[in-house]
PDB file of N, CA and C in Angstrom:
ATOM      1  N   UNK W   1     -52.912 106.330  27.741  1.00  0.00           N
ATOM      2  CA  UNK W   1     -54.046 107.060  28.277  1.00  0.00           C
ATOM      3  C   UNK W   1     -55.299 106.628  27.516  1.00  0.00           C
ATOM      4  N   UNK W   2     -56.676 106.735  28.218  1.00  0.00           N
ATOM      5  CA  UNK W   2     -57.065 106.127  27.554  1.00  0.00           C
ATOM      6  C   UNK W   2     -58.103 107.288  26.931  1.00  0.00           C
ATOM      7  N   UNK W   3     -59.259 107.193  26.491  1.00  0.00           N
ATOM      8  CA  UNK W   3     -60.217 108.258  26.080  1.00  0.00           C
ATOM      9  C   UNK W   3     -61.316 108.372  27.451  1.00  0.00           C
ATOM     10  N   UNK W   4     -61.330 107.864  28.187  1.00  0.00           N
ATOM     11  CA  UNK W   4     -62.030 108.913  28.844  1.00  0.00           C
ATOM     12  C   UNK W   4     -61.246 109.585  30.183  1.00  0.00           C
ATOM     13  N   UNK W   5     -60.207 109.131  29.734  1.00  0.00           N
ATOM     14  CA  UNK W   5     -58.984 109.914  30.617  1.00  0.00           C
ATOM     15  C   UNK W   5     -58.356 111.334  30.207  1.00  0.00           C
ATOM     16  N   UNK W   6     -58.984 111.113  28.666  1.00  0.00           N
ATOM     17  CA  UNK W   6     -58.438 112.398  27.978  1.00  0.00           C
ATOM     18  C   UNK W   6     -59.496 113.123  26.944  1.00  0.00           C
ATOM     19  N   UNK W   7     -60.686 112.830  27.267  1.00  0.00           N
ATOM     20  CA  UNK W   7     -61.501 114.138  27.097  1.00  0.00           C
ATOM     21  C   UNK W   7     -62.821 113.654  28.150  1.00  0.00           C
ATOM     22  N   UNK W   8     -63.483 114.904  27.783  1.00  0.00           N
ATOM     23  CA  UNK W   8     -64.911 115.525  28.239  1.00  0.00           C
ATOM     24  C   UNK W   8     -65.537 115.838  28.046  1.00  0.00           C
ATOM     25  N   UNK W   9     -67.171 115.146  28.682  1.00  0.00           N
ATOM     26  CA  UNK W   9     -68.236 116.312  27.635  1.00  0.00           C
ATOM     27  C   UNK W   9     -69.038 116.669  28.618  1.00  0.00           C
ATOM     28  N   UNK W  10     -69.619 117.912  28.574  1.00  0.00           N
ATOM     29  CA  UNK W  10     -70.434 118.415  29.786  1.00  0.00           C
ATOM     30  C   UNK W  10     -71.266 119.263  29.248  1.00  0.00           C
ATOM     31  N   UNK W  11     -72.571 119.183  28.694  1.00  0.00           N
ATOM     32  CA  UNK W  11     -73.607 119.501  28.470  1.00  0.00           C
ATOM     33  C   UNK W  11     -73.745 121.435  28.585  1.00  0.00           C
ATOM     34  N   UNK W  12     -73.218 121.430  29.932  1.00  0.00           N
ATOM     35  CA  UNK W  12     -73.587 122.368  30.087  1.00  0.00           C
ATOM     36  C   UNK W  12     -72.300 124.126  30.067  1.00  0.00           C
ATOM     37  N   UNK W  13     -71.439 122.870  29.318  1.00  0.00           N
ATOM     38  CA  UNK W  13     -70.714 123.658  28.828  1.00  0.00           C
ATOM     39  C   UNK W  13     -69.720 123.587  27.321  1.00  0.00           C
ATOM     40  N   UNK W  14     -69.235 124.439  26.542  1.00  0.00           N
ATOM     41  CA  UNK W  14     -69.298 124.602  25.111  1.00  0.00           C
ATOM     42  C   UNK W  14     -70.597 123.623  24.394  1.00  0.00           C
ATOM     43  N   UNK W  15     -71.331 123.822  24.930  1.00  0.00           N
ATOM     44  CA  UNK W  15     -72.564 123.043  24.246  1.00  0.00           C
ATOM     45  C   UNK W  15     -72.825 121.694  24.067  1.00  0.00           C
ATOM     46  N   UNK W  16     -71.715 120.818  25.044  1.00  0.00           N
ATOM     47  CA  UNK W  16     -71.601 119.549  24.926  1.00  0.00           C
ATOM     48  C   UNK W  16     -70.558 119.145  24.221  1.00  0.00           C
ATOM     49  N   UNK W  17     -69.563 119.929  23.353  1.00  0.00           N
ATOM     50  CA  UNK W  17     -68.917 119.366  22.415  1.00  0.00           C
ATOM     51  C   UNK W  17     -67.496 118.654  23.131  1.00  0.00           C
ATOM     52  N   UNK W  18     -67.298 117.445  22.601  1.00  0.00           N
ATOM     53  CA  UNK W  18     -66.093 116.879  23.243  1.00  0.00           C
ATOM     54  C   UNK W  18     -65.280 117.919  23.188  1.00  0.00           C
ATOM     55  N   UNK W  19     -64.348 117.644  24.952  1.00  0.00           N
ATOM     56  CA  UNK W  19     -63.005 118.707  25.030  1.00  0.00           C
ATOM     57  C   UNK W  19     -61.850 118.029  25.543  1.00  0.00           C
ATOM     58  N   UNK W  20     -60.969 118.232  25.140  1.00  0.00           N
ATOM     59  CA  UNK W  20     -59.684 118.013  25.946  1.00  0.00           C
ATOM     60  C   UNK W  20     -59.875 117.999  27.598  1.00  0.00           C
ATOM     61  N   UNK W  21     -59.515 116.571  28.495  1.00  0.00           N
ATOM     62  CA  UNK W  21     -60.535 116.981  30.142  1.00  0.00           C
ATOM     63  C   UNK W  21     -59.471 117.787  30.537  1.00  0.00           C
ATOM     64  N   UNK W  22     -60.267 118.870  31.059  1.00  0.00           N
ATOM     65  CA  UNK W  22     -59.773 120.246  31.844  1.00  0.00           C
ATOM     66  C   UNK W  22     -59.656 121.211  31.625  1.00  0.00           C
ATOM     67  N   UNK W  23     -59.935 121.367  29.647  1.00  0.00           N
ATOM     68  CA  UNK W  23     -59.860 122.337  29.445  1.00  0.00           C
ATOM     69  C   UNK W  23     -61.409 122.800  28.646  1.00  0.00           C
ATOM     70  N   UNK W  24     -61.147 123.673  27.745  1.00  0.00           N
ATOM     71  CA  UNK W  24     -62.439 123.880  27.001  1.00  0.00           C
ATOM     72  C   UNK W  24     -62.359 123.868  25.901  1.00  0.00           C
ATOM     73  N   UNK W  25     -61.013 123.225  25.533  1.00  0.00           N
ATOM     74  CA  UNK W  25     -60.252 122.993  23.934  1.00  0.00           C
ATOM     75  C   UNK W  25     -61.017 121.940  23.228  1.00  0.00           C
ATOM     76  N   UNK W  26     -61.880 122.045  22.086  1.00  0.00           N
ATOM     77  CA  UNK W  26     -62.837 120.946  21.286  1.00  0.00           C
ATOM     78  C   UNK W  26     -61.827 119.913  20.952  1.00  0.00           C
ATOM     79  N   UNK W  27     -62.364 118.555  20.961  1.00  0.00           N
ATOM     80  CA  UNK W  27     -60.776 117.958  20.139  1.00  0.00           C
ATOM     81  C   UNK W  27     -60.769 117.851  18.741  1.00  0.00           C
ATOM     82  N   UNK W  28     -62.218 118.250  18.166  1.00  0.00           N
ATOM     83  CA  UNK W  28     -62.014 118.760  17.119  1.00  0.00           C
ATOM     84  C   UNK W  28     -60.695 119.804  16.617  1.00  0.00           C
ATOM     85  N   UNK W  29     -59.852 120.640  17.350  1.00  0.00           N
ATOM     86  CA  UNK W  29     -59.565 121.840  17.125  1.00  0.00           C
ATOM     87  C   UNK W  29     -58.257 120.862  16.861  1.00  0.00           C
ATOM     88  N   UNK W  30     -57.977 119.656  17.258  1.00  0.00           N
ATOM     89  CA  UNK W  30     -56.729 118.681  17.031  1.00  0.00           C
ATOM     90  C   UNK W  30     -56.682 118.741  15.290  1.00  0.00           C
ATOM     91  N   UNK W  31     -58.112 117.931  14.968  1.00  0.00           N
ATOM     92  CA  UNK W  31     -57.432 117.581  13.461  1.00  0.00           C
ATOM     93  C   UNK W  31     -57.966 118.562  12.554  1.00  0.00           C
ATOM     94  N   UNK W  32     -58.738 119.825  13.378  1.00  0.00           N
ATOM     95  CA  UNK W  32     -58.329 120.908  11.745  1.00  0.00           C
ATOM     96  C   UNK W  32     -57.143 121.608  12.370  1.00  0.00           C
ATOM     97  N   UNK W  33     -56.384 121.597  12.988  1.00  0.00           N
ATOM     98  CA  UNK W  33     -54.428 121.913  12.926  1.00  0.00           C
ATOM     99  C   UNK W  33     -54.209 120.877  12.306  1.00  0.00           C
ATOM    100  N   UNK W  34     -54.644 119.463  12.188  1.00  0.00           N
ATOM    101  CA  UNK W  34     -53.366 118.653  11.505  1.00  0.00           C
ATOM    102  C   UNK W  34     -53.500 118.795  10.333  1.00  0.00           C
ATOM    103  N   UNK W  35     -54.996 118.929   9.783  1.00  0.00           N
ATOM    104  CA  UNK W  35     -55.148 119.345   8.556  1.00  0.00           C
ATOM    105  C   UNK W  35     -54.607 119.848   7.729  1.00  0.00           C
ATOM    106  N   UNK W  36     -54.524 121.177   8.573  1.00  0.00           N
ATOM    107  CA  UNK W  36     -54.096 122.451   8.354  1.00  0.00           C
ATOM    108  C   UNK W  36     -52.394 122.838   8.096  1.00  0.00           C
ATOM    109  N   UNK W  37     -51.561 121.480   8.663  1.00  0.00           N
ATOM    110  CA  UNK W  37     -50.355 121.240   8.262  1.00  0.00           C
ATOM    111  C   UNK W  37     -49.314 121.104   9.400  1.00  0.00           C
ATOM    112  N   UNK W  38     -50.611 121.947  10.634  1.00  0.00           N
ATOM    113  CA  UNK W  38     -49.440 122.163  11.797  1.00  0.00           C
ATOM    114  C   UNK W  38     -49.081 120.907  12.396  1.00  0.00           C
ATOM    115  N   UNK W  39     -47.745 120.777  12.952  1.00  0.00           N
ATOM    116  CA  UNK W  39     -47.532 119.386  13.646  1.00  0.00           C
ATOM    117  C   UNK W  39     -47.982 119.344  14.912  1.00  0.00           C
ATOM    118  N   UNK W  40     -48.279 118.172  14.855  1.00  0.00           N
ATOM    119  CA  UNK W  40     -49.078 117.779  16.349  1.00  0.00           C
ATOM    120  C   UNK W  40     -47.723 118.277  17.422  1.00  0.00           C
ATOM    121  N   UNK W  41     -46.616 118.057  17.588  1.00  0.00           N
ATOM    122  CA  UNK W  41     -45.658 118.794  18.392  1.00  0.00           C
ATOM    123  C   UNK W  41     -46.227 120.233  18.708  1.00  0.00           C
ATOM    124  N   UNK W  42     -46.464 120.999  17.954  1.00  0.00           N
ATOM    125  CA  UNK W  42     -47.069 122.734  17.699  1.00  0.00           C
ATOM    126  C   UNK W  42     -48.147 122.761  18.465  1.00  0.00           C
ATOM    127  N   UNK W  43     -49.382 121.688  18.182  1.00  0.00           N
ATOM    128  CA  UNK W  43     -50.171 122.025  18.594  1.00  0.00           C
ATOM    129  C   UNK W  43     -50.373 121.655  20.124  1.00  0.00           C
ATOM    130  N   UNK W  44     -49.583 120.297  20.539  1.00  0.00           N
ATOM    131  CA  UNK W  44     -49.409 119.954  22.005  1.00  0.00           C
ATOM    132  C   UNK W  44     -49.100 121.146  22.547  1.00  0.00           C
ATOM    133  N   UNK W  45     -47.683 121.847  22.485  1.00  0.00           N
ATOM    134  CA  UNK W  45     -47.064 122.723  23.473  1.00  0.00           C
ATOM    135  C   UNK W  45     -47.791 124.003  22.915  1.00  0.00           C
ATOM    136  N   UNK W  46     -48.928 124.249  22.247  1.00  0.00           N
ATOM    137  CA  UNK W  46     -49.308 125.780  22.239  1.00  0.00           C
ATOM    138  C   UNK W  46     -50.612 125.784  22.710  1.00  0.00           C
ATOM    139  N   UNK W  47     -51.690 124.269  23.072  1.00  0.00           N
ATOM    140  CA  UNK W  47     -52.576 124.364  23.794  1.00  0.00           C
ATOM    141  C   UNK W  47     -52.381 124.024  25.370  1.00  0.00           C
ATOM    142  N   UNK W  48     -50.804 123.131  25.525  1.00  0.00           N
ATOM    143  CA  UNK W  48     -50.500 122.501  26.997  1.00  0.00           C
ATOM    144  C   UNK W  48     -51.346 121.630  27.096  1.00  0.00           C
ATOM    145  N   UNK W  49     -51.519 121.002  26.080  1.00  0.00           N
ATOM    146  CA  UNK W  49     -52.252 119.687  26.447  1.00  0.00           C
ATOM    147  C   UNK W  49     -51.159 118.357  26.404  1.00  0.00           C
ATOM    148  N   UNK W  50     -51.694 117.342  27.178  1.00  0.00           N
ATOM    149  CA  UNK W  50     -50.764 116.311  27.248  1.00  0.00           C
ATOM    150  C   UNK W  50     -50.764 115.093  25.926  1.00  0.00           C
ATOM    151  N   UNK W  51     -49.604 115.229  25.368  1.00  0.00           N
ATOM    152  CA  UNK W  51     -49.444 114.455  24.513  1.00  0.00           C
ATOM    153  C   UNK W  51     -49.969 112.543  24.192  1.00  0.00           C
ATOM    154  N   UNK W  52     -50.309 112.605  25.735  1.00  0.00           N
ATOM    155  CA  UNK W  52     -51.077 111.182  25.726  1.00  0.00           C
ATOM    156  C   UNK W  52     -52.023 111.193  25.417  1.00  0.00           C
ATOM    157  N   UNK W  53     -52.829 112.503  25.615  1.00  0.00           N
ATOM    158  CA  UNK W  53     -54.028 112.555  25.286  1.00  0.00           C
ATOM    159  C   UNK W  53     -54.672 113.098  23.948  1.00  0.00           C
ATOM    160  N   UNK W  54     -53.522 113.596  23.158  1.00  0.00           N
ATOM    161  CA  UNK W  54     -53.564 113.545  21.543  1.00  0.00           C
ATOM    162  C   UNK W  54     -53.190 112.787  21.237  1.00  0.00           C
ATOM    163  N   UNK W  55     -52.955 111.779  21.553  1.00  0.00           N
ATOM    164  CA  UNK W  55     -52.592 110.130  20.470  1.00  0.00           C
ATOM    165  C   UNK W  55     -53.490 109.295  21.069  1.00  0.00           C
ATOM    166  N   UNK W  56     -54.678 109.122  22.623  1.00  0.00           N
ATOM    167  CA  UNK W  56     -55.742 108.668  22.564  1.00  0.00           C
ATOM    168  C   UNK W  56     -57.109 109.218  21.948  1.00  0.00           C
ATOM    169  N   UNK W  57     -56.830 110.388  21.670  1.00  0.00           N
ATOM    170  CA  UNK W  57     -57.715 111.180  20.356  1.00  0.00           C
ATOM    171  C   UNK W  57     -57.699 110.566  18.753  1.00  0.00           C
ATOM    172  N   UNK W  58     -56.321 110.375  18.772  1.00  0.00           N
ATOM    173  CA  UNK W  58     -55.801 110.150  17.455  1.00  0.00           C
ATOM    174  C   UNK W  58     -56.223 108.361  17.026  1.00  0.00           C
ATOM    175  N   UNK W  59     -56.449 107.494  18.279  1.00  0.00           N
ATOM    176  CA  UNK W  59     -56.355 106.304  18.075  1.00  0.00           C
ATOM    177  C   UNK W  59     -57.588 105.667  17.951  1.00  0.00           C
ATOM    178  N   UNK W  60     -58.738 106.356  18.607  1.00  0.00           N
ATOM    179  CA  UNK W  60     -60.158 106.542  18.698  1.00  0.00           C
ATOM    180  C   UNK W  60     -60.353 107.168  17.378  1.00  0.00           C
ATOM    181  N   UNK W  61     -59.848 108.130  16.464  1.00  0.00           N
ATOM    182  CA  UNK W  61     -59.900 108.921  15.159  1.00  0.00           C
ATOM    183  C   UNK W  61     -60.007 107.708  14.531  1.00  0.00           C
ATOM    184  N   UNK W  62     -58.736 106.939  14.041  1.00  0.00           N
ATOM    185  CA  UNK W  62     -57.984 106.140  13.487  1.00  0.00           C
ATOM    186  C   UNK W  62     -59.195 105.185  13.265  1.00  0.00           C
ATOM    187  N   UNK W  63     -59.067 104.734  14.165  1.00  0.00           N
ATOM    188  CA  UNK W  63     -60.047 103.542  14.309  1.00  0.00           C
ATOM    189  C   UNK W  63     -61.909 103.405  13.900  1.00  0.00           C
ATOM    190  N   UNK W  64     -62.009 104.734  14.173  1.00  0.00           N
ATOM    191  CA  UNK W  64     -63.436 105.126  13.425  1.00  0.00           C
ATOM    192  C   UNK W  64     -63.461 105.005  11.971  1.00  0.00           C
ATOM    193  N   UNK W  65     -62.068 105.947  11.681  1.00  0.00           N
ATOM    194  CA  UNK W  65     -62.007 105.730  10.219  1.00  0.00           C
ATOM    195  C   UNK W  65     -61.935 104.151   9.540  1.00  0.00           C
ATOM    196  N   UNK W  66     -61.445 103.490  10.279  1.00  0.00           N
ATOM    197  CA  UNK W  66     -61.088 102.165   9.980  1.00  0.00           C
ATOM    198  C   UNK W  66     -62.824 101.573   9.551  1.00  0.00           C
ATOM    199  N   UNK W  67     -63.523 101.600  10.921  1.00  0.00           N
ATOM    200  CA  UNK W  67     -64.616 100.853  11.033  1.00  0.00           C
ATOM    201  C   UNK W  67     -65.548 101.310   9.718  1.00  0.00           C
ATOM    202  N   UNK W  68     -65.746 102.585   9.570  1.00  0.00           N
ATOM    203  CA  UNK W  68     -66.612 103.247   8.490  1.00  0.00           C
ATOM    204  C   UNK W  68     -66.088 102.797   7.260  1.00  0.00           C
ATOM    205  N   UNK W  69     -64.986 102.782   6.659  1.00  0.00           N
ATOM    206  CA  UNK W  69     -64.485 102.545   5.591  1.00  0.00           C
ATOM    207  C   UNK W  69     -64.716 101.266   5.430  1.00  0.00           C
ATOM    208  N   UNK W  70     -64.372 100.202   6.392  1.00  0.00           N
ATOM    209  CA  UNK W  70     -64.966  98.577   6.294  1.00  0.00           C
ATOM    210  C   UNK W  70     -66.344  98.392   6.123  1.00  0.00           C
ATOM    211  N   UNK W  71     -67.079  99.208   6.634  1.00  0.00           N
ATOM    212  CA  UNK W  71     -68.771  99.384   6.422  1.00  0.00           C
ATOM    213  C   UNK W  71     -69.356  99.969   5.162  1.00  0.00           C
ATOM    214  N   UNK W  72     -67.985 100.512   4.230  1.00  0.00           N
ATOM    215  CA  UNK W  72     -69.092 101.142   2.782  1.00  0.00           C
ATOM    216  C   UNK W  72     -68.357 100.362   2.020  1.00  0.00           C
ATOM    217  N   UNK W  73     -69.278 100.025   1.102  1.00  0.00           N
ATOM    218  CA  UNK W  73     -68.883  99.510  -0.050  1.00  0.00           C
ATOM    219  C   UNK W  73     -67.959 100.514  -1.046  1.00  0.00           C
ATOM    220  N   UNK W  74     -68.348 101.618  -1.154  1.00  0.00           N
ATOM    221  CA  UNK W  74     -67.974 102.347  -2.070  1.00  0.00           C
ATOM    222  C   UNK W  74     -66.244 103.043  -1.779  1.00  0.00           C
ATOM    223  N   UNK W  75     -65.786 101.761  -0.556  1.00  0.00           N
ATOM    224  CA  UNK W  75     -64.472 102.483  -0.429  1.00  0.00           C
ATOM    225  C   UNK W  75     -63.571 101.211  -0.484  1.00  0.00           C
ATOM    226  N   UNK W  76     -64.381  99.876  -1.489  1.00  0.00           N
ATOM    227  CA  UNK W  76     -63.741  98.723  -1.493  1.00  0.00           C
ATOM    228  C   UNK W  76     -62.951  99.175  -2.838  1.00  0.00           C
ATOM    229  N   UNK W  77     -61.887  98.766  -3.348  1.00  0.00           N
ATOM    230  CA  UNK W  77     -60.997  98.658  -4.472  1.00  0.00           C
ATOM    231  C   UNK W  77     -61.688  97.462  -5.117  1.00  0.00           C
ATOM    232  N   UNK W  78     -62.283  98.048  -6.385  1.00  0.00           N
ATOM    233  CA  UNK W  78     -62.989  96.761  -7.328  1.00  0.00           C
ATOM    234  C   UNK W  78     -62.545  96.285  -8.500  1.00  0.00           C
ATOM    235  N   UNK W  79     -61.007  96.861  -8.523  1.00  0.00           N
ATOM    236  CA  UNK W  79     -60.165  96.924 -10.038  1.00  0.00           C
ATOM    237  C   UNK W  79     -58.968  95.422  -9.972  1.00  0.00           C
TER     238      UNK W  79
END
């Protein structure tokens, strides 16, 4: 799945903030549960969201983190 298959943003509703598409679930609300310890299993079947679309959340995550961390110096290993 890809990301714009699996969220949404609509201005004119929760204030624009990306959502899970169809629902009104932030996908923020994904990684403070994972944070938080709960397993992504927990959190799929207690929002009914489709599991494709938390691992194209997760891969778009991933990958940000990737790009930013390649972009600062201060997260190179200098030892």
């Amino acid at each position: 799945m890809t990301l714009e298959e699996a969220v949404w943003i609509d201005p004119g509703r929760m204030s624009g903030v990306p959502c899970f598409r169809g629902t009104r679930l932030p996908v923020q609300q994904l990684f403070d549960w994972l944070a938080d310890g709960v397993p992504l299993d927990e959190f799929v079947r207690d929002f009914e969201i489709d599991p494709r679309a938390a691992a194209a959340v997760l891969r778009v995550g991933s990958a940000a983190v990737r790009t930013a961390a390649t972009q600062n110096p201060a997260c190179a290993d200098l030892a």
